[in-house]
PDB file of N, CA and C in Angstrom:
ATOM      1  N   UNK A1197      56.118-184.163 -17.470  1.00 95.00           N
ATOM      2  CA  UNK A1197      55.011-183.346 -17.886  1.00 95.00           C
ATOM      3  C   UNK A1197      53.788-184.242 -18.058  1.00 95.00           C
ATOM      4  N   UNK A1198      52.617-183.879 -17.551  1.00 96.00           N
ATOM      5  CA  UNK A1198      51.596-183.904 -18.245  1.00 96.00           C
ATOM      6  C   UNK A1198      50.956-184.045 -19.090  1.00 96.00           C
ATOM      7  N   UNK A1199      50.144-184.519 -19.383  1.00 96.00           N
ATOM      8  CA  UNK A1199      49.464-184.326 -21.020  1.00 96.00           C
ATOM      9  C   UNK A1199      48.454-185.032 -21.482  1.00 96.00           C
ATOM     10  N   UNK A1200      47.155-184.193 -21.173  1.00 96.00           N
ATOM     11  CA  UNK A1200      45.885-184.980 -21.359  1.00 96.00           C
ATOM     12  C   UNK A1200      45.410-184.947 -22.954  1.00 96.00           C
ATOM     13  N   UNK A1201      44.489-186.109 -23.440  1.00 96.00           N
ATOM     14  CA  UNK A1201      43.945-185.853 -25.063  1.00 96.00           C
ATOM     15  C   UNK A1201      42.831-186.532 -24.844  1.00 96.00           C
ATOM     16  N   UNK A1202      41.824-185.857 -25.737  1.00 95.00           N
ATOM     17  CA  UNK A1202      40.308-186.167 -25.552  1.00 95.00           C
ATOM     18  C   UNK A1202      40.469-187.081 -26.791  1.00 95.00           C
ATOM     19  N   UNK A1203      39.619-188.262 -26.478  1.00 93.00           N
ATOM     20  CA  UNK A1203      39.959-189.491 -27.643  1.00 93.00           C
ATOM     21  C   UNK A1203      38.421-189.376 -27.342  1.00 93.00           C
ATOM     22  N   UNK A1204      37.690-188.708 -27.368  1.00 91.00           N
ATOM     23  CA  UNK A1204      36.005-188.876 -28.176  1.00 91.00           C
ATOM     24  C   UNK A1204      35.894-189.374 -29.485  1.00 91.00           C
ATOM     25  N   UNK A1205      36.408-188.792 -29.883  1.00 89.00           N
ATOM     26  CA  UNK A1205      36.002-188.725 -31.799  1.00 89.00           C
ATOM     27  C   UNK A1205      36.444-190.546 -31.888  1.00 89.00           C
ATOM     28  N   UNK A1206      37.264-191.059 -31.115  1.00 88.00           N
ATOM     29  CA  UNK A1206      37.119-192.660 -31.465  1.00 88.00           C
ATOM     30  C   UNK A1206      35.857-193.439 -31.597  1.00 88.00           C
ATOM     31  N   UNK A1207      34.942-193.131 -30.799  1.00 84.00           N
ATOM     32  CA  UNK A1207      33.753-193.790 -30.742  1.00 84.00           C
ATOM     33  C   UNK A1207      32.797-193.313 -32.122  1.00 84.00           C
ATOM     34  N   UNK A1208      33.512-192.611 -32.387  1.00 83.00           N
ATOM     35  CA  UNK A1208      32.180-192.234 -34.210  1.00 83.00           C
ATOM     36  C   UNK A1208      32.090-193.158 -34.744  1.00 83.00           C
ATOM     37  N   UNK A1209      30.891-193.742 -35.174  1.00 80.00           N
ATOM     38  CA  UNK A1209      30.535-194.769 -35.819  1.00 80.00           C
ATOM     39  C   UNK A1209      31.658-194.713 -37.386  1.00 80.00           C
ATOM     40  N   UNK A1210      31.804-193.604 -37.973  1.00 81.00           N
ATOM     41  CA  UNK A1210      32.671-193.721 -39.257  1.00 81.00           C
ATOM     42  C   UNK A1210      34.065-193.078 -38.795  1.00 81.00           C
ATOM     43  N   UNK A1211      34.696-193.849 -39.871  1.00 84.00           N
ATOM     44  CA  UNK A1211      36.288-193.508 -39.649  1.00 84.00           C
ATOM     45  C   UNK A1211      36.730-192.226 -40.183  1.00 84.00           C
ATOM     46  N   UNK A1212      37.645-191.398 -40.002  1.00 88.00           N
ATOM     47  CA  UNK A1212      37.583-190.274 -40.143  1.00 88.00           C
ATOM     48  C   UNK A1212      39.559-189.965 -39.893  1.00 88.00           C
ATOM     49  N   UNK A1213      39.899-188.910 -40.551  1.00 93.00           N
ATOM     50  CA  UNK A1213      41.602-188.225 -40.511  1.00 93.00           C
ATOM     51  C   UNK A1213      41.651-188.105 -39.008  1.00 93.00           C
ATOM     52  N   UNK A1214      40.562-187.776 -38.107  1.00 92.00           N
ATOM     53  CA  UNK A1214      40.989-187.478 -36.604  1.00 92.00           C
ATOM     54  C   UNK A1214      40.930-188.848 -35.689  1.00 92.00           C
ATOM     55  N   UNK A1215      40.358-189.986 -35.985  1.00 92.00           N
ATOM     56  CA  UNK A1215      39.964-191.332 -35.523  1.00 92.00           C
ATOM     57  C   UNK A1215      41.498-192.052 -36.221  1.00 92.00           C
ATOM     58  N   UNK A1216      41.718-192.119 -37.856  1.00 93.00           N
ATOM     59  CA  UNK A1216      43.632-192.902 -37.842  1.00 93.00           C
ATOM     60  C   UNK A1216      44.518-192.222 -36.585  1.00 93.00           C
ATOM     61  N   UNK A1217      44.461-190.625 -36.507  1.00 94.00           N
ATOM     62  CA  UNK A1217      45.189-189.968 -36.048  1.00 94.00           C
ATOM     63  C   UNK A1217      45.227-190.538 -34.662  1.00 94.00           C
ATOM     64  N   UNK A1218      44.193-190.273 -33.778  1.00 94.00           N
ATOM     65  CA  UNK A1218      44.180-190.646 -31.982  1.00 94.00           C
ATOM     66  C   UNK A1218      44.931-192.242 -32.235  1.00 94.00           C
ATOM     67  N   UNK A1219      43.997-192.787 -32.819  1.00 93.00           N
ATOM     68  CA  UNK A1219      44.429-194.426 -33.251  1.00 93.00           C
ATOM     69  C   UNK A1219      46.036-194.437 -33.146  1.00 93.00           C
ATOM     70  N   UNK A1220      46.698-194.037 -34.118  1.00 94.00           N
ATOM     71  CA  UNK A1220      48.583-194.136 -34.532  1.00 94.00           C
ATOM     72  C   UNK A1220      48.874-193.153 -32.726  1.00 94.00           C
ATOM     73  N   UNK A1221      48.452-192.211 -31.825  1.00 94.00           N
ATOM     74  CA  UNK A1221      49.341-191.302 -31.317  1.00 94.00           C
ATOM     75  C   UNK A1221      49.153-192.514 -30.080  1.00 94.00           C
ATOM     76  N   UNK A1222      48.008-192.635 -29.865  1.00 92.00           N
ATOM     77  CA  UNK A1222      47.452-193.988 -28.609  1.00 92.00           C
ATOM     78  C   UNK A1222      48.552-195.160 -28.831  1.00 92.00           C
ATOM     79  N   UNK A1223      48.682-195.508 -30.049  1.00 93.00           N
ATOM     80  CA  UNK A1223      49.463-196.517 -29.968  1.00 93.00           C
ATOM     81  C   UNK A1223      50.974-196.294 -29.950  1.00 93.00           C
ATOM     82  N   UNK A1224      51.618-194.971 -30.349  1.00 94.00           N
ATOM     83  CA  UNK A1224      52.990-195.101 -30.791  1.00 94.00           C
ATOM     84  C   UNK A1224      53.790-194.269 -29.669  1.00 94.00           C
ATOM     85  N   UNK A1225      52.524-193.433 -28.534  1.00 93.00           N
ATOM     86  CA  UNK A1225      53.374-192.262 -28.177  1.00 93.00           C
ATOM     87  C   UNK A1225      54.358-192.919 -26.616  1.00 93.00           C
ATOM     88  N   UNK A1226      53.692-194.391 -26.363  1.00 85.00           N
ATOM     89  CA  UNK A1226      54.646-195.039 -25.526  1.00 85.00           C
ATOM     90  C   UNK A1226      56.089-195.615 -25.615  1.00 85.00           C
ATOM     91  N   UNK A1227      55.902-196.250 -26.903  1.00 89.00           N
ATOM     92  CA  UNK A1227      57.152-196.480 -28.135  1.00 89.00           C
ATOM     93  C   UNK A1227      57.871-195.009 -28.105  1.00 89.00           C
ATOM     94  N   UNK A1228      57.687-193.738 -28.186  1.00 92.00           N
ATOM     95  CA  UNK A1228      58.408-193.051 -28.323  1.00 92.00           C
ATOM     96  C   UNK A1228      58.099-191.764 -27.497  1.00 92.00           C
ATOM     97  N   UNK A1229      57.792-192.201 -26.411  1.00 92.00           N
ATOM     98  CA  UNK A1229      57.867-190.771 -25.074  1.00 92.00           C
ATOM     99  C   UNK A1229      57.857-191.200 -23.950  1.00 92.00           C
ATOM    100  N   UNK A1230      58.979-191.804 -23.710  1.00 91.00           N
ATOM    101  CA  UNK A1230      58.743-192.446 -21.812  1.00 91.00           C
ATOM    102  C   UNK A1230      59.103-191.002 -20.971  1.00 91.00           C
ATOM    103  N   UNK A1231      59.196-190.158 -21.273  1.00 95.00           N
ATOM    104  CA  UNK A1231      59.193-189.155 -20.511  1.00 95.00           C
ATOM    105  C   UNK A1231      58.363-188.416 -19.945  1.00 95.00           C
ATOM    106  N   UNK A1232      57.288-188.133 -20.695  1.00 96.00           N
ATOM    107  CA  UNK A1232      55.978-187.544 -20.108  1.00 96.00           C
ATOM    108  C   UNK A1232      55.047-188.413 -20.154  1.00 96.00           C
ATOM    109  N   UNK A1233      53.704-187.951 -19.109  1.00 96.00           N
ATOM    110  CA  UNK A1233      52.606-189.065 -18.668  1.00 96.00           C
ATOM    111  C   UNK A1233      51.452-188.812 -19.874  1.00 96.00           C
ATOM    112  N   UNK A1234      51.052-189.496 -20.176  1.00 96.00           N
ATOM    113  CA  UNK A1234      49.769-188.859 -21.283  1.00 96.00           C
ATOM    114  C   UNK A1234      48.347-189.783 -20.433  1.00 96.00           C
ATOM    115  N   UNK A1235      47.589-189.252 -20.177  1.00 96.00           N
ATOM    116  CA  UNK A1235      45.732-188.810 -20.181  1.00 96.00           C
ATOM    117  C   UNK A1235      45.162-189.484 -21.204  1.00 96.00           C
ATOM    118  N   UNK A1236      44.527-190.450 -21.635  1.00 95.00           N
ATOM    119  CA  UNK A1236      43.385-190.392 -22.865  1.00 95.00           C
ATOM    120  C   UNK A1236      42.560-190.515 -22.269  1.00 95.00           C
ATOM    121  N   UNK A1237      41.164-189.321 -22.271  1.00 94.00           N
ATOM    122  CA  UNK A1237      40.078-188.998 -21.665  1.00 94.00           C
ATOM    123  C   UNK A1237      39.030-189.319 -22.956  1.00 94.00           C
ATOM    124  N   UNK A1238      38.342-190.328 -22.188  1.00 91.00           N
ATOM    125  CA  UNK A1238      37.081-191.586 -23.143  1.00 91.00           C
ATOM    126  C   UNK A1238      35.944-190.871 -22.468  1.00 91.00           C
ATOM    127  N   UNK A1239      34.935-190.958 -23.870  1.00 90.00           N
ATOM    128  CA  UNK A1239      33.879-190.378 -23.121  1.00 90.00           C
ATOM    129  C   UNK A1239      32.978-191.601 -22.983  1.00 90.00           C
ATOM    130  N   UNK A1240      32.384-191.861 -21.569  1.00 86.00           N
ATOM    131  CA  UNK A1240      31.844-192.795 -21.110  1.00 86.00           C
ATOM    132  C   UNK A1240      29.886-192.940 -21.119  1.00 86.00           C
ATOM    133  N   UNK A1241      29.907-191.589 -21.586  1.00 82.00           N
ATOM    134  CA  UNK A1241      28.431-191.355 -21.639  1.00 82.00           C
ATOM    135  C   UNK A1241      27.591-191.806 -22.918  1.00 82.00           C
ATOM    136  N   UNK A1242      27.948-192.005 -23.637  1.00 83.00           N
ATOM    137  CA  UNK A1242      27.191-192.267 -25.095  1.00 83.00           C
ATOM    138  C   UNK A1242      27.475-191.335 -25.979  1.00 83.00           C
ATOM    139  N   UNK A1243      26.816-192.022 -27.147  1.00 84.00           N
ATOM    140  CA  UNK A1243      27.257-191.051 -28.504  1.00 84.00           C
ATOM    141  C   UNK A1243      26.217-190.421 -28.917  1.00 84.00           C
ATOM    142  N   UNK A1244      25.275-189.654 -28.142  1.00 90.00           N
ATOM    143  CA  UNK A1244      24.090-189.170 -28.978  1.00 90.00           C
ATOM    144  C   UNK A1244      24.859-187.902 -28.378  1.00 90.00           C
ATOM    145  N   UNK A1245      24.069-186.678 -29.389  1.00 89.00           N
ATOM    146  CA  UNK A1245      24.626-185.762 -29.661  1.00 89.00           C
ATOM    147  C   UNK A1245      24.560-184.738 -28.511  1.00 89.00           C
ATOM    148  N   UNK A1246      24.076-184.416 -27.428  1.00 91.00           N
ATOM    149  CA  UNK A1246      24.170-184.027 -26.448  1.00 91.00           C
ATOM    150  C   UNK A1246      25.030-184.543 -25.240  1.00 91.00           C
ATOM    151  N   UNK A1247      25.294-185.625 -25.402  1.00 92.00           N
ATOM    152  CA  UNK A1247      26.031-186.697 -24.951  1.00 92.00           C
ATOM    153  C   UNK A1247      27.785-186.744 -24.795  1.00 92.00           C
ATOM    154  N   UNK A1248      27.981-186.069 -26.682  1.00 89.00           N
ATOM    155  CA  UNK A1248      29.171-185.478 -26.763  1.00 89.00           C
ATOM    156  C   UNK A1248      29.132-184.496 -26.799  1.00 89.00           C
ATOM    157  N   UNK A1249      28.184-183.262 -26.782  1.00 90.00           N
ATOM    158  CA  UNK A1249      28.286-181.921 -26.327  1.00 90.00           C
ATOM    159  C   UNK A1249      28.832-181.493 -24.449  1.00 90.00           C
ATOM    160  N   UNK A1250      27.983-182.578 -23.955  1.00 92.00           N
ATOM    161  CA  UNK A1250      28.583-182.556 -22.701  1.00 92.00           C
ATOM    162  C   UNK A1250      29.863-182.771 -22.156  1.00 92.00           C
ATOM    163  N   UNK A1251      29.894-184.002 -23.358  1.00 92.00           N
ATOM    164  CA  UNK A1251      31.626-184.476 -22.773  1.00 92.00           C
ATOM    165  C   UNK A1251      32.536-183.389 -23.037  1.00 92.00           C
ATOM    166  N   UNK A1252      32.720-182.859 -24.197  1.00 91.00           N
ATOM    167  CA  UNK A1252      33.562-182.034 -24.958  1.00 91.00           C
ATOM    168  C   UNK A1252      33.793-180.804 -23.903  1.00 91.00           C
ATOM    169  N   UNK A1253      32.582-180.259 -23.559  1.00 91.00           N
ATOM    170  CA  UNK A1253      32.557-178.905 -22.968  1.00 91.00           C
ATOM    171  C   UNK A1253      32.374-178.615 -21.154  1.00 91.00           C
ATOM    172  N   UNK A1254      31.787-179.870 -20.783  1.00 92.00           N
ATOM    173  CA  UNK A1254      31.668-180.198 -19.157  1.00 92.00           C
ATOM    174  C   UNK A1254      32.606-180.760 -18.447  1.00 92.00           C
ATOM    175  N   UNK A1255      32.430-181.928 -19.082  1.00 93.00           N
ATOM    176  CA  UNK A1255      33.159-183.618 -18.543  1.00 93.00           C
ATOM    177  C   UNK A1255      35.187-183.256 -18.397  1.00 93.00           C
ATOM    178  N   UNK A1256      35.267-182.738 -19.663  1.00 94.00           N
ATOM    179  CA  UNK A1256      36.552-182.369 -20.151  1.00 94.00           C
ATOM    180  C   UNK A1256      36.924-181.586 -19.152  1.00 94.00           C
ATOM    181  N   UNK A1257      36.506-180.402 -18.661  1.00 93.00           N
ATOM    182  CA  UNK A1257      36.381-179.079 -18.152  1.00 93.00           C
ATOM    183  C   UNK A1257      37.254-179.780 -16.560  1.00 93.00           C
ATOM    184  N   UNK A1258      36.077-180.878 -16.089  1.00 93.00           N
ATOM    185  CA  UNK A1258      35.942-181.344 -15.083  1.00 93.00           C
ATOM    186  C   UNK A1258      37.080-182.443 -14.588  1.00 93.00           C
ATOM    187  N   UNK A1259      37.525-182.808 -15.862  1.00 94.00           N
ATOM    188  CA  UNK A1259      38.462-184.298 -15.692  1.00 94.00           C
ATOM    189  C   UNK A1259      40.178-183.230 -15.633  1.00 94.00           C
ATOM    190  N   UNK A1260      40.512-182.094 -16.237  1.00 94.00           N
ATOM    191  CA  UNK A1260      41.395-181.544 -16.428  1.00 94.00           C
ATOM    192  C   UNK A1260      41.528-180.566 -15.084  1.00 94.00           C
ATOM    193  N   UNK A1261      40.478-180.210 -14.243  1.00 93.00           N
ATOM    194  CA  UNK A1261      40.103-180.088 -12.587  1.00 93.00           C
ATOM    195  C   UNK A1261      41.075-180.438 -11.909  1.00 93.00           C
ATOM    196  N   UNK A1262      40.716-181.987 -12.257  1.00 94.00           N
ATOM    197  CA  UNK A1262      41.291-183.044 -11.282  1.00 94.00           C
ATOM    198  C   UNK A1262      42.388-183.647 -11.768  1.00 94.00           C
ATOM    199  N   UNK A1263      43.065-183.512 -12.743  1.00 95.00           N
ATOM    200  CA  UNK A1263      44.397-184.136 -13.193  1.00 95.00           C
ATOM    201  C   UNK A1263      44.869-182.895 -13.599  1.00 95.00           C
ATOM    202  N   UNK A1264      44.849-181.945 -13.470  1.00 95.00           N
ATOM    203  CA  UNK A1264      45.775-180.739 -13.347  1.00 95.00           C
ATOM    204  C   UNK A1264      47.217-180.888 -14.575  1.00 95.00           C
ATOM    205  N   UNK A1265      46.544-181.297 -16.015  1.00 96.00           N
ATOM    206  CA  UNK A1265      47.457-181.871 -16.538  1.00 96.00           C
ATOM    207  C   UNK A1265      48.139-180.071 -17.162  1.00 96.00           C
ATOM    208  N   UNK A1266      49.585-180.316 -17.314  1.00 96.00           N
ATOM    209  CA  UNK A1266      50.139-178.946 -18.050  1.00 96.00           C
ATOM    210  C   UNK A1266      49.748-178.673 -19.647  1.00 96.00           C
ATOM    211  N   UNK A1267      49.694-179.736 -20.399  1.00 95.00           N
ATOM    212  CA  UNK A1267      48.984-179.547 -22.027  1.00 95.00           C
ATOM    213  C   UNK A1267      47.289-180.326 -21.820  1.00 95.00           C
ATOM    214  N   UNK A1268      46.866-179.755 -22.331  1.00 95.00           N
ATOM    215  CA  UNK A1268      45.779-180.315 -23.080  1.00 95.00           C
ATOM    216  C   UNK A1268      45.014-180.648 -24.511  1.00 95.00           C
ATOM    217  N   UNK A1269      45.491-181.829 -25.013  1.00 95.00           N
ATOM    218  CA  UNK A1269      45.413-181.592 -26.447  1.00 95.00           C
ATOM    219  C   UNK A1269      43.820-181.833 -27.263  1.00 95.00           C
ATOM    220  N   UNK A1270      43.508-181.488 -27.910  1.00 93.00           N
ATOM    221  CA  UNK A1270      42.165-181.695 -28.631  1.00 93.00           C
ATOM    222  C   UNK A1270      42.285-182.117 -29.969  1.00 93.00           C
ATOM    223  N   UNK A1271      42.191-183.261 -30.554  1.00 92.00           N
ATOM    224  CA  UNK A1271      42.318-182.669 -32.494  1.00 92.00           C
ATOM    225  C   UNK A1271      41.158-181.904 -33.345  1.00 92.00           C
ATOM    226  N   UNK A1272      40.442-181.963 -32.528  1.00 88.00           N
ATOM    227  CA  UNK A1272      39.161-181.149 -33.295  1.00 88.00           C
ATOM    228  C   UNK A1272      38.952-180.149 -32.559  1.00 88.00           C
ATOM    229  N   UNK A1273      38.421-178.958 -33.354  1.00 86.00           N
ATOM    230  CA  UNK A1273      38.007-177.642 -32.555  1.00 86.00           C
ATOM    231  C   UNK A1273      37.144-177.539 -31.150  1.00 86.00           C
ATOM    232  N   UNK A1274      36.680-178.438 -30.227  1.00 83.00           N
ATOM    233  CA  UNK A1274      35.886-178.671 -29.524  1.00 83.00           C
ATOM    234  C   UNK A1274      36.984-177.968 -28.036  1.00 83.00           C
ATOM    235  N   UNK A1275      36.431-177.294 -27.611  1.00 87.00           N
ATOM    236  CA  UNK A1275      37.521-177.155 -26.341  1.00 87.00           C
ATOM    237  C   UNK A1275      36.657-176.954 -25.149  1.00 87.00           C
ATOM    238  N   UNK A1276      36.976-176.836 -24.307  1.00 90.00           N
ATOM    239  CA  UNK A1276      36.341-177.024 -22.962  1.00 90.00           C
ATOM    240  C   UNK A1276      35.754-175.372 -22.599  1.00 90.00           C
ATOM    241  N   UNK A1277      34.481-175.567 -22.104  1.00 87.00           N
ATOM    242  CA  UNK A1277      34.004-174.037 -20.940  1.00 87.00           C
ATOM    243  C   UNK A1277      34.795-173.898 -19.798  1.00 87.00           C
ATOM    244  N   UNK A1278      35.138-172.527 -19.666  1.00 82.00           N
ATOM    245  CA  UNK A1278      35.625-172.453 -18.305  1.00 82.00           C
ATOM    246  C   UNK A1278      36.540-171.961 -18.296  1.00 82.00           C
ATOM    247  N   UNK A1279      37.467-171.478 -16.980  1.00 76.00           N
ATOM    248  CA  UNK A1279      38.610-170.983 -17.633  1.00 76.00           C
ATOM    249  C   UNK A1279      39.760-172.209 -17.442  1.00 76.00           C
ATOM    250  N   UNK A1280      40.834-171.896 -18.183  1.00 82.00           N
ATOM    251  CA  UNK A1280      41.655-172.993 -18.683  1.00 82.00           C
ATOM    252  C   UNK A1280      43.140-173.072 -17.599  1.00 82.00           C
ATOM    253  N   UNK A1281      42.837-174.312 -17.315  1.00 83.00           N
ATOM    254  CA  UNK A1281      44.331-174.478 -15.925  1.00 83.00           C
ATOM    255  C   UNK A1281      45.431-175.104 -16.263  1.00 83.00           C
ATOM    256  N   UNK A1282      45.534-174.936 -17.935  1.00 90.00           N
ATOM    257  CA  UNK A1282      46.740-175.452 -18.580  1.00 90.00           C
ATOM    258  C   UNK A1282      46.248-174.689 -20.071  1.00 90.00           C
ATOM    259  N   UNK A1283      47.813-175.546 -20.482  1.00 90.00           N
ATOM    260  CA  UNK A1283      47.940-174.937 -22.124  1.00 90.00           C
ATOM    261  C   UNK A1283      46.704-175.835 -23.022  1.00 90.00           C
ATOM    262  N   UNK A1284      46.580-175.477 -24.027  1.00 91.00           N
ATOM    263  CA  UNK A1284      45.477-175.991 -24.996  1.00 91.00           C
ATOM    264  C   UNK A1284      46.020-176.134 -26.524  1.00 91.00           C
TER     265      UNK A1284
END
């Protein structure tokens, strides 16, 4: 299986419950899931606030296009425009 996760919220200048969280799943989910492929989708554009409006709702939209992943996970309410070519 599949399985993409938007690791935006890493780049926030402050640390935050959703930044430990990506942090511990990035690091542990190889240690304990050689079975499915996991995605961490970085947003490469900058952190000003249109910047991650785009990523969240375009970029995302666009990267899940092309990797046709079966889950798509988010930890924050932010989800992609469009219609959806996997689970969420």
């Amino acid at each position: 299986m599949k399985i993409a996760v938007n690791t935006r919220f890493l780049q926030e200048k402050y640390q935050t419950g959703i930044q430990n969280y990506l942090e511990n799943l990035y690091r542990e989910v190889g240690h304990l899931d050689k079975k499915n492929k996991y995605f961490f989708l970085k947003n490469n554009f900058g952190n000003r606030p249109w910047q991650k409006v785009t990523f969240d709702y375009v970029t995302i939209r666009d990267q899940l296009t092309k990797l046709k992943p079966d889950i798509f996970h988010s930890p924050h309410a932010n989800l992609p425009l469009g219609p959806k070519n996997c689970f969420y």
